[in-house]
Structure formats: structure tokens, C-alpha cells
Coordinates of N, CA, C and O and ligand atoms in Angstrom, one line a residue:
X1 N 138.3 101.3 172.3 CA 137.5 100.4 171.6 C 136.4 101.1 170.8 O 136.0 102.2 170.8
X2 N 136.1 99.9 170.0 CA 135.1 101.0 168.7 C 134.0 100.5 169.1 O 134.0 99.4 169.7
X3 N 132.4 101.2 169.0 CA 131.3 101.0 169.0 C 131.1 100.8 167.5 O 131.9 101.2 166.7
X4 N 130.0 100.0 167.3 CA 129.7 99.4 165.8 C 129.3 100.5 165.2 O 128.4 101.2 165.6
X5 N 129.9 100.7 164.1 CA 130.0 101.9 163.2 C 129.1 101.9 162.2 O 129.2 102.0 161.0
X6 N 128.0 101.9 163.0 CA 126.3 101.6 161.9 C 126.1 101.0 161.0 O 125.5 101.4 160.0
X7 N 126.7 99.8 161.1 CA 126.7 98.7 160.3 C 127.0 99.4 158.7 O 126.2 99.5 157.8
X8 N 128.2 99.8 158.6 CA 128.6 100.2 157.5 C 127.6 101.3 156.6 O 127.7 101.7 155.4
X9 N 126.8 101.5 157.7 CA 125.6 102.7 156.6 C 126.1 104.0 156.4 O 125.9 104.9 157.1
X10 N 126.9 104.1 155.2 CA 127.8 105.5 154.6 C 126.5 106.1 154.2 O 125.5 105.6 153.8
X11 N 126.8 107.3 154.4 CA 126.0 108.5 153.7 C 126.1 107.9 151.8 O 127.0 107.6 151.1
X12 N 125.0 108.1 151.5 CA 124.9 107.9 149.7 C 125.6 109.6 148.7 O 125.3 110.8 148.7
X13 N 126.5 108.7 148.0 CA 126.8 109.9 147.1 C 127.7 110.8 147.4 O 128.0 111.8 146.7
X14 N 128.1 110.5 148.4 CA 129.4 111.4 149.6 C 130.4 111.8 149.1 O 131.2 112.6 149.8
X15 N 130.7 111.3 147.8 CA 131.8 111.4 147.4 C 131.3 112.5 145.9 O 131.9 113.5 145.6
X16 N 130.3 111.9 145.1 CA 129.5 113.1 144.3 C 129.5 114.4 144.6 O 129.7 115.5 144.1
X17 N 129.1 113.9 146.0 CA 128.6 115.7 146.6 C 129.9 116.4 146.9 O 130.1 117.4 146.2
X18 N 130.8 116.0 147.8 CA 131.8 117.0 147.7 C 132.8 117.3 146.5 O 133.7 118.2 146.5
X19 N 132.5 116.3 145.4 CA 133.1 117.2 143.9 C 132.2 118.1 143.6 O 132.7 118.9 142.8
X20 N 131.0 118.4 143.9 CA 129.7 119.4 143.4 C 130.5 120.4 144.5 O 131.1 121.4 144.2
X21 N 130.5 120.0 145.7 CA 130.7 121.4 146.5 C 132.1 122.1 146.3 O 132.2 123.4 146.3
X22 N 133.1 121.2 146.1 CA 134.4 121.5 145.8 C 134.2 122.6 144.5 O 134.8 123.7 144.5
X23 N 133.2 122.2 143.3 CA 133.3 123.0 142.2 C 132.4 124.2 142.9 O 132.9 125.3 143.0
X24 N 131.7 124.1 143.2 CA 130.4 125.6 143.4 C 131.5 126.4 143.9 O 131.8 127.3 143.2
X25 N 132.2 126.4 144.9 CA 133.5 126.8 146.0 C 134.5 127.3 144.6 O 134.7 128.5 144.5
X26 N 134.9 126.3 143.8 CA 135.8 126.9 143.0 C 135.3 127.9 141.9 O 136.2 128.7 141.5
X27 N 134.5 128.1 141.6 CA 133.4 128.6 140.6 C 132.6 130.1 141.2 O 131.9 130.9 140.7
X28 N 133.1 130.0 142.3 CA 132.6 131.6 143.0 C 131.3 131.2 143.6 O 131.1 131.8 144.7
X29 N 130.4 130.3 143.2 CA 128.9 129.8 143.3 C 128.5 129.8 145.0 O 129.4 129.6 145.8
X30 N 127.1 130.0 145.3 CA 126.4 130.0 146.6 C 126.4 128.3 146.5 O 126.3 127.6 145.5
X31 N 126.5 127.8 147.6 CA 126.1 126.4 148.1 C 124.5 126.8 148.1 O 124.1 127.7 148.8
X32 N 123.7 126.1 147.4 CA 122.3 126.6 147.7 C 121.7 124.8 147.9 O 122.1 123.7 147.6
X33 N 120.2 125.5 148.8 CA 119.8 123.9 149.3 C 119.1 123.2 148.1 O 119.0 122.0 148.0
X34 N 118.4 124.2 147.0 CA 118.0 123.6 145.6 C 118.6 122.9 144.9 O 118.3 121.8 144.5
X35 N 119.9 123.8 144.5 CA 121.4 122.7 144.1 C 121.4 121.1 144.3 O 121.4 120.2 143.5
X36 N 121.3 121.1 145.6 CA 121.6 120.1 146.7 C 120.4 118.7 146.0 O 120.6 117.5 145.7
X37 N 119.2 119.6 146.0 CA 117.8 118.3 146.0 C 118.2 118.0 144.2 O 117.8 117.0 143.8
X38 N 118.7 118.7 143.5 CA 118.2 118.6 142.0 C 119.5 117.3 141.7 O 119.2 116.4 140.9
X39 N 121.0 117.5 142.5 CA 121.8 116.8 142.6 C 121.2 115.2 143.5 O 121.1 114.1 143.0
X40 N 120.9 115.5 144.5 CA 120.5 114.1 144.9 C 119.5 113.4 144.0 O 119.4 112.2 144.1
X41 N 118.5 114.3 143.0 CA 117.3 113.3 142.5 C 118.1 112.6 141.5 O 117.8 111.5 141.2
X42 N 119.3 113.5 140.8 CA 120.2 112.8 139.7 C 120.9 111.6 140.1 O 120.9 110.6 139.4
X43 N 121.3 111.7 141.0 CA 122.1 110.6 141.3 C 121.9 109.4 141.4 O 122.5 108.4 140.9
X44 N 120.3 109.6 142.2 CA 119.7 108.0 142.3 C 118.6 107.8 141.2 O 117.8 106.9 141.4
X45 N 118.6 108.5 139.9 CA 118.3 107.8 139.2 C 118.8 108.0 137.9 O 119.1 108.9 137.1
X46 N 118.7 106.2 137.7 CA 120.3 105.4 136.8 C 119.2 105.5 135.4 O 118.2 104.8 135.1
X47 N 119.8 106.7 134.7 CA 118.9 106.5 133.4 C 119.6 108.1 132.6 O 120.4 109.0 133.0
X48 N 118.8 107.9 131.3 CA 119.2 109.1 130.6 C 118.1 110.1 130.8 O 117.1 109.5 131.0
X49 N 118.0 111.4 130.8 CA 117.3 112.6 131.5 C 117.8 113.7 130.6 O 118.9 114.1 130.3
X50 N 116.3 114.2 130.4 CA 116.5 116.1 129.6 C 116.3 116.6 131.0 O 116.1 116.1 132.1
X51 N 116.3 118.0 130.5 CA 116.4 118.6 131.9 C 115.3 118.8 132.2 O 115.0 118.9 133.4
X52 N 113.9 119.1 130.9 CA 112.4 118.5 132.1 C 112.4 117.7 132.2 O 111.3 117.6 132.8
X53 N 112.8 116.4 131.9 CA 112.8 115.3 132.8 C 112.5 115.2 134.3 O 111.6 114.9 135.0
X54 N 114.3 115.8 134.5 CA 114.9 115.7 135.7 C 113.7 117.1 136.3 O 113.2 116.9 137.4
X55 N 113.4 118.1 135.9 CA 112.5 119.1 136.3 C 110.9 118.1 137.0 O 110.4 117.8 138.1
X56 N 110.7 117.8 136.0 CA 109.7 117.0 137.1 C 109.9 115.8 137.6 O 108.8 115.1 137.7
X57 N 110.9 115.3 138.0 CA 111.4 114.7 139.1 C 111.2 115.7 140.4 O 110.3 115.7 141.3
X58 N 112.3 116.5 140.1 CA 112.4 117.1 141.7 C 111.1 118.0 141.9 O 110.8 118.3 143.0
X59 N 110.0 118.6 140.5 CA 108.8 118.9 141.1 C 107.8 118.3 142.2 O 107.1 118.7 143.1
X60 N 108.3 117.0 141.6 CA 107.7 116.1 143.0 C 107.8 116.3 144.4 O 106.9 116.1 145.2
X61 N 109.2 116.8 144.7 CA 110.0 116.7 146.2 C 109.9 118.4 146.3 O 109.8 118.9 147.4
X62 N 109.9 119.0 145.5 CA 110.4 120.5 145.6 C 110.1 121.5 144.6 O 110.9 122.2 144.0
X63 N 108.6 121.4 144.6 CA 107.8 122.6 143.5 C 108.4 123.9 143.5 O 108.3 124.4 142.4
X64 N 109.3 124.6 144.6 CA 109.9 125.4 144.5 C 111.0 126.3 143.4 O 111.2 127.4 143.0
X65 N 111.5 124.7 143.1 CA 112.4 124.8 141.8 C 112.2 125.4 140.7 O 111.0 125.4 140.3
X66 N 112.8 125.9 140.1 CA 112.3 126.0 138.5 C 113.3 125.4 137.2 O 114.4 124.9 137.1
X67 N 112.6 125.6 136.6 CA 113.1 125.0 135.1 C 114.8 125.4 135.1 O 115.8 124.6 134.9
X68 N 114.7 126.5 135.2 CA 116.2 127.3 134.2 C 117.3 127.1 135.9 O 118.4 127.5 136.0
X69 N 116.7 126.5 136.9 CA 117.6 126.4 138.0 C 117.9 125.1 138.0 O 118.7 124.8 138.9
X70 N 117.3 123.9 137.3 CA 117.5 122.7 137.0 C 117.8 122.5 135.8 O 117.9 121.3 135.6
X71 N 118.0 123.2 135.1 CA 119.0 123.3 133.4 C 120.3 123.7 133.6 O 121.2 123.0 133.1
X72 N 120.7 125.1 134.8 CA 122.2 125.3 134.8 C 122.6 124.2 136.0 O 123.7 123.7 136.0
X73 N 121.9 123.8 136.9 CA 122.6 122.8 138.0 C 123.5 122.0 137.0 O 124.8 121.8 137.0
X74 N 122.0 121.2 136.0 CA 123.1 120.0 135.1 C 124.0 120.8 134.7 O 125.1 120.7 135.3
X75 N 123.9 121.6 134.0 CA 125.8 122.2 133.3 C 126.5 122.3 134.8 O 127.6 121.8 134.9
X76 N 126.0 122.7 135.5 CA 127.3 122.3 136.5 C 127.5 121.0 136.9 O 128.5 120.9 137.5
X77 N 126.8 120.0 136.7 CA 127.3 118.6 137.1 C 127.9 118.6 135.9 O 129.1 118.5 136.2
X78 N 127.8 118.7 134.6 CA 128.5 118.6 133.9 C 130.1 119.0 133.7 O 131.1 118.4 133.4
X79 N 129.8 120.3 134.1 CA 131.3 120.9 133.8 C 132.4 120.1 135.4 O 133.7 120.1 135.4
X80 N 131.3 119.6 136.8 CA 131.9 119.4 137.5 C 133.0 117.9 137.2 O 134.0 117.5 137.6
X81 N 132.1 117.5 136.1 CA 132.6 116.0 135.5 C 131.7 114.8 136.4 O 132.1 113.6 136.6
X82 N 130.6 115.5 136.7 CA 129.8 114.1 137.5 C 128.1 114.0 136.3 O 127.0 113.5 136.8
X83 N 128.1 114.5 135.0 CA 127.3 114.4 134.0 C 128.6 114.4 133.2 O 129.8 114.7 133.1
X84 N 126.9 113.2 132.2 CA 127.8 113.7 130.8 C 126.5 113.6 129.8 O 125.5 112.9 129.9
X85 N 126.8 114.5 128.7 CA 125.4 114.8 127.5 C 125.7 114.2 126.8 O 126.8 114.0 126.3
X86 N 124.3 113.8 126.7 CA 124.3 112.9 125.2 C 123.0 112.9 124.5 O 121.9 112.9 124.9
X87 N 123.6 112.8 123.1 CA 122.1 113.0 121.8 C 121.8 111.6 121.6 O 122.5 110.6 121.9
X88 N 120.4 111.6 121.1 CA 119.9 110.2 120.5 C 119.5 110.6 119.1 O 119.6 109.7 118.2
X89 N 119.1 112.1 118.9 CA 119.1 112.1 117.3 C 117.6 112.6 117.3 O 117.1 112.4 116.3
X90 N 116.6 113.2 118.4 CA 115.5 113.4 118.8 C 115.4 114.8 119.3 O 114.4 115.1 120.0
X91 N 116.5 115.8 119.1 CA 117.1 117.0 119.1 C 117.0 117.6 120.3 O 116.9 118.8 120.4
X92 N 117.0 116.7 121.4 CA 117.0 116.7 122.8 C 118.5 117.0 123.5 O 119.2 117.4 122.6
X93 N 118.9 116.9 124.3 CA 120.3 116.2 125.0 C 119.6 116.1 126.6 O 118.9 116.7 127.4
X94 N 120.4 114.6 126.5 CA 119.5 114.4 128.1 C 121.3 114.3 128.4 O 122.3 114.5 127.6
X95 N 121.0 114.1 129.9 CA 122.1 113.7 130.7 C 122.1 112.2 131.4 O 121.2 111.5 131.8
X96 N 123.5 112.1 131.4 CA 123.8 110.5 132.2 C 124.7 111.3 133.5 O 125.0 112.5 133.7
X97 N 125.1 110.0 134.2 CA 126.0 109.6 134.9 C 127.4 109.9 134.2 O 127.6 109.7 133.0
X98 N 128.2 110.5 135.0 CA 129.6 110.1 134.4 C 130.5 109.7 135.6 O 131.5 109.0 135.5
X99 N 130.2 110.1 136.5 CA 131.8 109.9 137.9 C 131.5 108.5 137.9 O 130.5 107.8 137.8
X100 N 133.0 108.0 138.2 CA 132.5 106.2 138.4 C 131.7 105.4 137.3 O 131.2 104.3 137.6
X101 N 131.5 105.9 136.2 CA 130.4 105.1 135.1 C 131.7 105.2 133.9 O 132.4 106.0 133.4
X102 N 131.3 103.8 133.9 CA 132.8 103.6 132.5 C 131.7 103.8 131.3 O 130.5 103.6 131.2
X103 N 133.0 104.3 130.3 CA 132.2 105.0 128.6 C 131.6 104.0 128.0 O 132.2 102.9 127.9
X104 N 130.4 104.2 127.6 CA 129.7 102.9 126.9 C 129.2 104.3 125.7 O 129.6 105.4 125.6
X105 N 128.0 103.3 124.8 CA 127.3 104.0 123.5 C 126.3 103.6 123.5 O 125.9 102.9 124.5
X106 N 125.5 103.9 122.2 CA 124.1 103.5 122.6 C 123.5 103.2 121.3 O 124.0 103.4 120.2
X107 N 122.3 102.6 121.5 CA 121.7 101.7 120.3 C 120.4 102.1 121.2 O 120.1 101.7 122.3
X108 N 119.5 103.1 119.9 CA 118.1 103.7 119.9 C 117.3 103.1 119.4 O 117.6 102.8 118.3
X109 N 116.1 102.8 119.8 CA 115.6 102.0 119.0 C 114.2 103.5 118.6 O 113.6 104.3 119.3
X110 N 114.2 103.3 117.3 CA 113.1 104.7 116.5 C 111.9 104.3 116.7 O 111.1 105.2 116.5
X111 N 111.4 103.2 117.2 CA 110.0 103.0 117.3 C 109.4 103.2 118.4 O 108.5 104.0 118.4
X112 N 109.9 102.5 119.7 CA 109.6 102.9 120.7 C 110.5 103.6 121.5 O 110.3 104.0 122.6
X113 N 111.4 103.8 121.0 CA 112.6 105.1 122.5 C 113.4 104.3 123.1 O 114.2 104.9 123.9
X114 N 113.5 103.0 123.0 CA 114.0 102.6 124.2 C 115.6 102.6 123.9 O 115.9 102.3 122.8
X115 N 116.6 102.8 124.7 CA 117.8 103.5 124.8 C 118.6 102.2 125.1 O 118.8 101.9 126.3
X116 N 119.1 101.5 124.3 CA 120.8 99.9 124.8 C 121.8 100.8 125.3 O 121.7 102.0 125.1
X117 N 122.5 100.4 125.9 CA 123.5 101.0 126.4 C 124.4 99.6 125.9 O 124.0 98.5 125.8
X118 N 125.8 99.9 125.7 CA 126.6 98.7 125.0 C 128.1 99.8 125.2 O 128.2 101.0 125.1
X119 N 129.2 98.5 125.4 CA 130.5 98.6 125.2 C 130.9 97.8 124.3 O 130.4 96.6 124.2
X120 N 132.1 98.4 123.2 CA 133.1 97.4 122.7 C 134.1 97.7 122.6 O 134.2 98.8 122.1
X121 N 135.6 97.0 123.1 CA 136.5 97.3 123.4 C 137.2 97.1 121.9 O 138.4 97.5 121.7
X122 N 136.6 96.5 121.1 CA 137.0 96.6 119.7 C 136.7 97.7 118.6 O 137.4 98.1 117.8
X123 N 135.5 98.0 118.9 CA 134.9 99.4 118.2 C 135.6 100.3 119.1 O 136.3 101.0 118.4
X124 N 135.7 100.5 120.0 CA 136.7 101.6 120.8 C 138.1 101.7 120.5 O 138.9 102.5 121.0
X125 N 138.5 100.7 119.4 CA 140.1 100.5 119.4 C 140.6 100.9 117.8 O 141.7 101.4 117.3
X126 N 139.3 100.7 117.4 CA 138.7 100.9 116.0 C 138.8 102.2 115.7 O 139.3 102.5 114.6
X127 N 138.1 103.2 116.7 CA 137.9 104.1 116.6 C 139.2 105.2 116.2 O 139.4 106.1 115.4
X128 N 139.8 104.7 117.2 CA 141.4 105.0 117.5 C 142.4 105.0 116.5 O 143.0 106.0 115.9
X129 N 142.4 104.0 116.3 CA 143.0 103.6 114.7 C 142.7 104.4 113.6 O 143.5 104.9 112.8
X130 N 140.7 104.3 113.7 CA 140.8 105.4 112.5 C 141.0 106.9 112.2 O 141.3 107.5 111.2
X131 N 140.9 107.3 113.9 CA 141.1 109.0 113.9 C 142.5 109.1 113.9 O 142.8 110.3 113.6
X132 N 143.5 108.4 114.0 CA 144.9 108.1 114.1 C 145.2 108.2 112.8 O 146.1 109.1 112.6
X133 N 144.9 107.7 112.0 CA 145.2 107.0 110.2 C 144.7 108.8 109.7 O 144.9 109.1 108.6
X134 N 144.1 109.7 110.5 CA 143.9 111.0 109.9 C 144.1 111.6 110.5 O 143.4 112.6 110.8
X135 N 145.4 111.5 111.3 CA 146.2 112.5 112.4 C 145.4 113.3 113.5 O 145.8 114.3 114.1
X136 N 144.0 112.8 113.8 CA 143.0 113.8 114.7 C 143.1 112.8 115.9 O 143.2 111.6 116.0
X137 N 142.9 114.1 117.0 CA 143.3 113.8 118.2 C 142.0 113.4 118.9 O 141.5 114.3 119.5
X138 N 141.5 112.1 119.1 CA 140.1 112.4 119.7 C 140.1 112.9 121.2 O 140.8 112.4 122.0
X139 N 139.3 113.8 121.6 CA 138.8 114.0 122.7 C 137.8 113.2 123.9 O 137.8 113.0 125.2
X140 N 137.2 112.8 122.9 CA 135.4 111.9 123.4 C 134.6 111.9 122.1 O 134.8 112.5 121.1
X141 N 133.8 111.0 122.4 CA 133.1 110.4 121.2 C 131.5 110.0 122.0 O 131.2 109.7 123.2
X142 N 130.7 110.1 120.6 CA 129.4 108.8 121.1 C 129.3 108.8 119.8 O 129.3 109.6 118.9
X143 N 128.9 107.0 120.0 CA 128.2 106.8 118.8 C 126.9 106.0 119.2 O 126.7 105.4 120.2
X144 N 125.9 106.3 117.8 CA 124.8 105.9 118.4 C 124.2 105.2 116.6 O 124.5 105.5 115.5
X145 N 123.3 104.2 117.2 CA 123.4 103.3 116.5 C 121.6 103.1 116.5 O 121.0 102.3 117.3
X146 N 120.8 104.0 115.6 CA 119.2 103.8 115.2 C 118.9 102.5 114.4 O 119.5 102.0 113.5
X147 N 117.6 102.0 115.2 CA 117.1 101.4 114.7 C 115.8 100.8 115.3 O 115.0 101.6 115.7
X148 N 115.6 99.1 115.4 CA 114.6 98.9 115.4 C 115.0 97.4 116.4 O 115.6 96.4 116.1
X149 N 114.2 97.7 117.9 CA 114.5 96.9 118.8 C 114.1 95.3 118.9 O 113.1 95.3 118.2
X150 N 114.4 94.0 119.4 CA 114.4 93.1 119.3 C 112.4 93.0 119.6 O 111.8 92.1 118.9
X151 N 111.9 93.8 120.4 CA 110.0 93.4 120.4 C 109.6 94.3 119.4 O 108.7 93.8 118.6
X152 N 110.1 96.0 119.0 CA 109.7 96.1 117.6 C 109.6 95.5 116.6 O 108.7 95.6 115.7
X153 N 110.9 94.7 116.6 CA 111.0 93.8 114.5 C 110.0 92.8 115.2 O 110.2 91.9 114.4
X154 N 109.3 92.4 116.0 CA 108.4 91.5 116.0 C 107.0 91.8 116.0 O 106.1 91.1 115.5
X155 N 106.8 92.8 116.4 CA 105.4 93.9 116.0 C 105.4 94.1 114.2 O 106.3 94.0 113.3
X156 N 104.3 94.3 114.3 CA 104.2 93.8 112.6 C 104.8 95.6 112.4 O 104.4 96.5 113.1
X157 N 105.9 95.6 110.9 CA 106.9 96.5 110.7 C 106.1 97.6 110.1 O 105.7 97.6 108.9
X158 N 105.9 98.7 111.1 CA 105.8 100.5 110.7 C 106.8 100.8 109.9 O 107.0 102.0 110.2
X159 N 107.5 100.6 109.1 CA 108.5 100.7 108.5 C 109.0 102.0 107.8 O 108.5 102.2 106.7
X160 N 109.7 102.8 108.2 CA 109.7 104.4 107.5 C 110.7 103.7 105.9 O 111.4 102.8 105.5
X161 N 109.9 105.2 105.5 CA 110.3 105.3 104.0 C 112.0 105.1 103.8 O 112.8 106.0 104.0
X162 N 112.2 104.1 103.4 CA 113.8 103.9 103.1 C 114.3 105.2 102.9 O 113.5 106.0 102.6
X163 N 115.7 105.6 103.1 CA 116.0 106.6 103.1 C 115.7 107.7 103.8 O 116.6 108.5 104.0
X164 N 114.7 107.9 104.1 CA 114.3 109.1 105.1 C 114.7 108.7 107.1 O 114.7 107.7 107.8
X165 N 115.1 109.8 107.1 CA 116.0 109.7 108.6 C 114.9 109.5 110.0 O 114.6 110.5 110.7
X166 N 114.6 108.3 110.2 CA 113.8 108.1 111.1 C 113.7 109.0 112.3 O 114.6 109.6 112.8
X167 N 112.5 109.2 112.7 CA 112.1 109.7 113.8 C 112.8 109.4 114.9 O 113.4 108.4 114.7
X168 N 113.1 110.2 116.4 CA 113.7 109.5 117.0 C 112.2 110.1 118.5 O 111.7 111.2 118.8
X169 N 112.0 109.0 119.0 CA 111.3 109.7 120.3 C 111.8 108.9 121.3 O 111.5 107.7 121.2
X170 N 112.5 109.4 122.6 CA 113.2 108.8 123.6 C 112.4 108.7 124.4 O 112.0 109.7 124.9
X171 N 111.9 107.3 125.0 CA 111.5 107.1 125.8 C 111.5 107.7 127.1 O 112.5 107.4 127.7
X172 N 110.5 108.5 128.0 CA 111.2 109.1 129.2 C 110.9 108.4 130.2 O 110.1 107.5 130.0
X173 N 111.5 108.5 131.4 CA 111.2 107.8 132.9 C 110.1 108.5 133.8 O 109.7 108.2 134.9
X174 N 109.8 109.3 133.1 CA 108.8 110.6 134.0 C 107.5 110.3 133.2 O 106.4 110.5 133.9
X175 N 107.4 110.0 132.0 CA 106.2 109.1 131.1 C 105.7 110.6 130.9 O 105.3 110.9 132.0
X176 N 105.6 111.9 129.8 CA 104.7 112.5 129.4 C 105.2 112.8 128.1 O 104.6 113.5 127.3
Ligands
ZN1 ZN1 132.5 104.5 122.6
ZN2 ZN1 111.6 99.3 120.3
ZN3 ZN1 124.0 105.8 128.6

């Protein structure tokens, strides 16, 4: 007979983490316990991240860390396929989610940062068709879509000079 199996309380991320350990293992890499905290602060939070972002995140939990050991972790979530980079046009690349997170794009807004996330299975089909009609094979894509968000066009309009390539400043979750 079974005793109640903790009321379904799974370990979080269980399945993240042993693709991170599977690659460090494949990759020659030390399992290190810094690794470990820079990966858990990613995980649970659902947002886009540079890598000082995510640096003072885990400064919070683990001053220990440093910058350039929280810059290659992400390339290794990345290359593990549990990140994925993406530009907003603010000459940054932050990082998302990718394991389990279906492909969406994004719509920036230039005034205040603030980042849409949006799918279309018609612009996606679109896409297809057009790289198709020029024999190119796509790999992956983002597209991203500047402008000016539904509470900016109601703030009276800062309006950049027509033509010139707006500013982009991304909103961060760490606020500096
Ligand atoms: Zn897309
Ligand atoms: Zn806005
Ligand atoms: Zn996103």
C-alpha cells in the first residue's frame, strides 16, 4: 500500500534541471552549485532578462556570483535549448524561456519598454510561404514590431522625428 505521496508536491523544474545536468555531463563541464542558483532564479522568473538583469537577481541570493559566470551559464541554457535570445532593437539581448514555451514575437513599445508578447498562426504561415517563394530554408525567426503602447498613444505624444529609428529602452524587472 502507498502512503500519500505529498500531496503531489513535485520538486519544481525537475525536468529543466536534468537537461542542464545532462548537458554540463555532455559538455565535459563541472556540475557547480553557482550554476545550479543562476538556473533556478531563471526559471522562476517568467520574463525577458540581460544577463545583468539576471546578475542582480541572484546577487540578491548569492553575492558570490559574478557577472561573466552568469553570462556563460545563460549560453549554456541556451545552447542546452532551455533559453532562447532575443533583441528588441535596444542593442541588448536578453534571454527568455524556451523548454515547454511555444514560439511567440514581440511588439516593443519605444516609449516606455514595455515588451507584448503575441502569436499568429497566420503571420507564421506567412512567413513560410515567403521564405519558400525564395527557396530559403528558415531556421528560426523573431520578429519584432516597435512602437507605441495602448497608455503611451494616450499620454500626450513625445513623438520622434519621423523617420529616425526610435529609441528602444527595455523595460527591466530588476528596475535600474
Ligand atoms: Zn514568429
Ligand atoms: Zn508604452
Ligand atoms: Zn518573449
Amino acid at each position: 500500500m502507498y502512503i500519500l505521496n505529498m500531496a503531489g508536491k513535485k520538486p519544481k523544474f525537475q525536468k529543466e534541471k536534468q537537461i542542464f545536468t545532462e548537458y554540463i555531463q555532455k559538455s565535459g563541464l563541472r556540475h557547480t552549485a553557482q550554476r545550479d542558483v543562476i538556473l533556478e532564479i531563471f526559471l522562476r522568473t517568467e520574463a525577458h532578462l540581460s544577463s545583468e538583469d539576471l546578475y542582480w537577481l541572484v546577487q540578491k541570493e548569492d553575492s558570490s556570483v559574478g557577472h561573466t559566470t552568469v553570462y556563460r551559464t545563460l549560453k549554456l541554457l541556451t545552447e542546452a535549448g532551455l533559453a532562447r535570445e532575443v533583441r528588441f532593437g535596444d542593442g541588448k539581448t536578453y534571454y527568455e524561456h524556451h523548454f515547454e514555451h511555444d514560439h511567440h514575437d514581440h511588439m516593443i513599445c519605444t516609449e516606455c519598454g514595455k515588451v507584448i508578447e503575441f502569436f499568429s498562426a497566420e503571420i507564421e504561415a506567412l512567413q513560410d510561404e515567403m521564405a519558400d517563394k525564395f527557396g530559403f530554408k528558415p531556421t528560426h525567426h523573431s520578429l519584432r514590431i516597435l512602437g507605441l503602447c495602448e497608455d503611451c498613444q494616450k499620454k500626450d505624444s513625445a513623438t520622434a522625428a519621423s523617420g529616425a529609428q526610435p529609441r528602444v529602452r527595455v523595460k527591466s524587472v530588476v528596475g535600474h
